[in-house]
């Protein structure tokens, strides 16, 4: 009985004793053993362990960088002489490298500056920045970057005070202290205002967004990471921020829990945060495409300009060629011009002259690119008059024409009296025919019965008289001289009267030609009488000077005519009286 | 550098914003502008060779009809309850505000500020009564935001207390 109680206790006790003997009280032997060999154990694997950990999550660097920076700083402060001695041999190389790096950077910056300050794009950007009221540099950043994290704030969640901030451009960093506090205040306001009943954590701000600026807010248990991003940040960037915040909590857990407003422990977290200052430039591909398209356009424009210029030069040469062609009788070139890729010619051409295209082709001018507009005119060039005469003579196969001298032509052959009379009439109708000397003495007229001939001539005289009676010469108001426009009619009149007096002479007819001058109703009766007479006299004198027998002409002034159309009165009109054909007996009683 | 969050509470129109403006910028404006929400300012002080940056959360005036958002006081090193010695009611309201704040943050030091000392005292509270009420606070300071009287001292005391 007495053995029973104590028997179980020593068993337990012995186990404890054995353990105590083996590993010591509270694992003391193991700890001692480990402590004694700690250095050896750690030194055996420290490099590999560091490498493994660095490869795994890069945390070794993050821990070491601030420590090394601090140590270096202290070392330089304490042993500056030693450091100077060590660095002295390197300084020359360092300076050279620094200078060359500076120069490269300077050149690149200058290039960028030129590109951003003088290009049309930069001017447009400056205008747009001014228009939207943002700074030029901010606008450029918003255009150049797809997104850019400009500044990061780590804020103590409870107090709203700033723990640390990093910025991509320190000059642009905002007053981080106030921003941090204000952000926390806004967050508190939102949480309180929109969810009084719910747990505050459910309703905190995740993002504040303006047109071109976004504040991405990542909440952690003790700290908030806020990223100020321009442009549109991709969703995956949030993951990066969250990871950074988690790492921050991991590394600075103790200072965060013990935070009393002192942010010195967080000074080293810049390394950790710098990884989050990321940006992505907009792809320049589009620009390149645009530039390529632009180049193509420019090349096309130049090619078309050159082609146009080539055609233009070709046309100009052709134009010059036409302008310097020797003058063609019966063709007067009045104007040449280039328009719509063609040469336009304006010319005057006598119908008897060759066609303009024929003329051009004769001189080897291609007429495909030439458009011609011509007006008719009467040429007094001897060659044209000759052509007209030849055309006329060709209708009479029995006649031939030969040149005696330069302007002397001889007609020969046989023709009836009536044909001869008609021919003369036609020849005399050729304008400028007087410039040529036509010898018709060699034309023989076969004899026909005199009576017949006299009858025919009398008929001809009547025909001419009728035509003369139909001629009206118009005058300008208050003018008694014949206008140039009436000269054609006057020439015709002269010709007719010449023929008439010839025929009359042949068959011994008496002819009286009344030249009746008239006027309109304006002016006094006396003046109108004088004016009308003057008109008749002038016509008579002109006819006389053109070879018409004065004795045939009887001018008279009618004064004003009582016509409905007043202007019709300003005329000279004619009437012819012819006596009956006289027989030989009549002539010589 | 040490940063300390300090909140300024009190009824409407007692001069909270004026106190901050006098302390931070050294100016006083007769023009009255109501604070909406919260306005934050900062000022750096030197205490025994250590720099302290006070982040001053100037909260909008609190009256009996609208409570205040206690979350604003989170993490504050201290808070100030300002009352106006020309309005008896402001002291009662100030005491209400203190009790509301204490309900959420019982351990945060609370400073009692009687403002507008440039004007003659025109409330009906006797000096004894005021001192009696001041016992609920960490400290009592009488200031004038207009003349700047005691303003610097008030914030220096808080900075000292916060260390």
XYZ file of C-alpha atoms in Angstrom, chain B:
163
model
C 11.260 65.380 -36.655
C 8.338 64.866 -34.333
C 4.910 65.573 -35.693
C 1.978 66.097 -33.394
C -1.653 66.272 -34.280
C -3.652 68.800 -32.282
C -7.396 69.316 -32.715
C -9.202 72.541 -31.930
C -12.824 72.179 -30.846
C -15.431 74.547 -29.550
C -18.818 76.133 -30.239
C -19.368 78.246 -33.314
C -17.795 81.692 -33.428
C -15.544 81.442 -30.378
C -12.430 82.140 -32.405
C -10.873 78.747 -33.180
C -9.790 79.650 -36.689
C -8.592 83.061 -35.518
C -6.409 81.388 -32.879
C -4.784 79.166 -35.486
C -4.362 82.053 -37.917
C -2.774 84.192 -35.202
C -0.456 81.367 -34.223
C 0.525 80.249 -37.739
C 0.497 83.495 -39.669
C 0.567 86.132 -36.926
C -2.465 87.954 -38.313
C -6.006 88.586 -37.164
C -9.007 89.412 -39.315
C -12.241 90.955 -38.045
C -14.062 89.248 -40.883
C -15.955 86.186 -39.760
C -15.869 83.100 -41.909
C -17.437 79.842 -40.883
C -15.236 76.796 -41.132
C -16.828 73.890 -42.948
C -15.510 70.433 -42.189
C -11.936 70.781 -41.154
C -9.045 73.061 -42.005
C -5.505 71.898 -41.439
C -2.431 74.049 -40.808
C 1.037 73.312 -39.593
C 3.668 75.128 -37.606
C 7.097 74.136 -36.476
C 8.224 74.867 -32.931
C 11.468 74.279 -31.155
C 11.245 72.708 -27.729
C 14.475 72.316 -25.740
C 16.444 71.999 -28.969
C 14.039 69.481 -30.497
C 11.918 70.420 -33.467
C 8.241 69.666 -33.193
C 5.787 70.157 -36.006
C 2.246 70.793 -34.888
C -0.449 69.769 -37.331
C -3.437 71.834 -36.279
C -6.840 70.412 -37.184
C -9.227 73.323 -36.943
C -12.649 71.655 -36.789
C -15.897 73.361 -37.679
C -17.894 74.913 -34.842
C -19.888 72.401 -32.826
C -23.283 73.218 -31.396
C -25.901 71.204 -29.566
C -27.786 70.335 -32.747
C -24.924 68.868 -34.645
C -22.514 66.536 -33.030
C -18.972 66.278 -34.282
C -17.134 63.554 -36.040
C -15.092 61.867 -33.279
C -12.903 60.238 -35.930
C -11.222 63.597 -36.472
C -9.733 63.265 -32.976
C -8.132 59.911 -33.739
C -4.430 59.952 -33.095
C -4.470 63.488 -31.717
C -1.759 64.247 -29.171
C -3.996 66.801 -27.555
C -7.114 68.781 -28.211
C -8.213 72.253 -27.297
C -11.730 73.256 -26.340
C -12.183 76.962 -26.989
C -14.925 79.038 -25.354
C -15.807 82.701 -25.623
C -15.832 84.750 -22.418
C -18.467 87.079 -23.825
C -21.016 84.265 -24.224
C -22.103 82.307 -21.132
C -23.647 79.587 -23.288
C -20.306 78.864 -24.955
C -18.899 77.467 -21.701
C -21.789 75.036 -21.304
C -21.410 73.970 -24.899
C -17.664 73.618 -24.397
C -18.271 71.297 -21.457
C -20.658 69.228 -23.582
C -18.003 68.976 -26.269
C -15.440 67.885 -23.685
C -17.688 65.119 -22.460
C -18.382 63.961 -26.019
C -14.668 63.884 -26.769
C -13.834 62.129 -23.512
C -16.400 59.493 -24.334
C -14.270 58.400 -27.280
C -10.783 59.437 -26.203
C -10.670 59.545 -22.409
C -6.883 59.692 -22.145
C -6.040 62.463 -24.579
C -5.004 65.704 -22.856
C -7.674 68.434 -23.237
C -6.804 72.116 -22.993
C -9.360 74.650 -21.913
C -9.027 77.972 -23.693
C -11.069 81.038 -22.720
C -10.751 83.310 -25.748
C -11.492 86.960 -26.537
C -9.757 88.399 -23.432
C -9.304 91.649 -25.327
C -13.049 92.208 -24.739
C -14.534 92.843 -21.255
C -15.776 89.690 -19.541
C -19.517 89.628 -20.048
C -20.610 86.146 -19.099
C -22.183 85.423 -15.799
C -19.651 82.860 -14.696
C -17.504 83.882 -11.760
C -13.784 83.262 -11.753
C -14.282 80.488 -9.213
C -16.887 78.753 -11.324
C -14.617 78.909 -14.367
C -11.697 77.501 -12.372
C -13.962 74.766 -11.048
C -14.953 73.749 -14.581
C -11.315 73.989 -15.684
C -10.462 71.108 -13.351
C -11.996 68.721 -15.880
C -9.249 69.827 -18.304
C -5.514 69.383 -18.322
C -4.922 73.101 -18.215
C -6.706 76.458 -18.516
C -5.287 79.252 -20.677
C -6.905 82.620 -21.365
C -6.109 84.018 -24.808
C -6.913 86.775 -27.255
C -6.656 85.800 -30.907
C -6.983 89.489 -31.745
C -4.031 90.779 -29.720
C -2.147 87.478 -29.815
C -2.098 87.455 -26.047
C -1.053 84.018 -24.708
C -1.517 82.367 -28.128
C 2.142 81.423 -28.531
C 2.186 80.209 -24.914
C -0.855 78.040 -25.492
C 0.737 76.120 -28.350
C 4.159 75.995 -26.678
C 2.515 74.424 -23.637
C 0.788 71.884 -25.850
C 4.053 71.106 -27.661
C 5.800 70.686 -24.345
C 3.014 68.449 -23.088
C 3.066 66.379 -26.217
C 6.709 65.416 -25.948
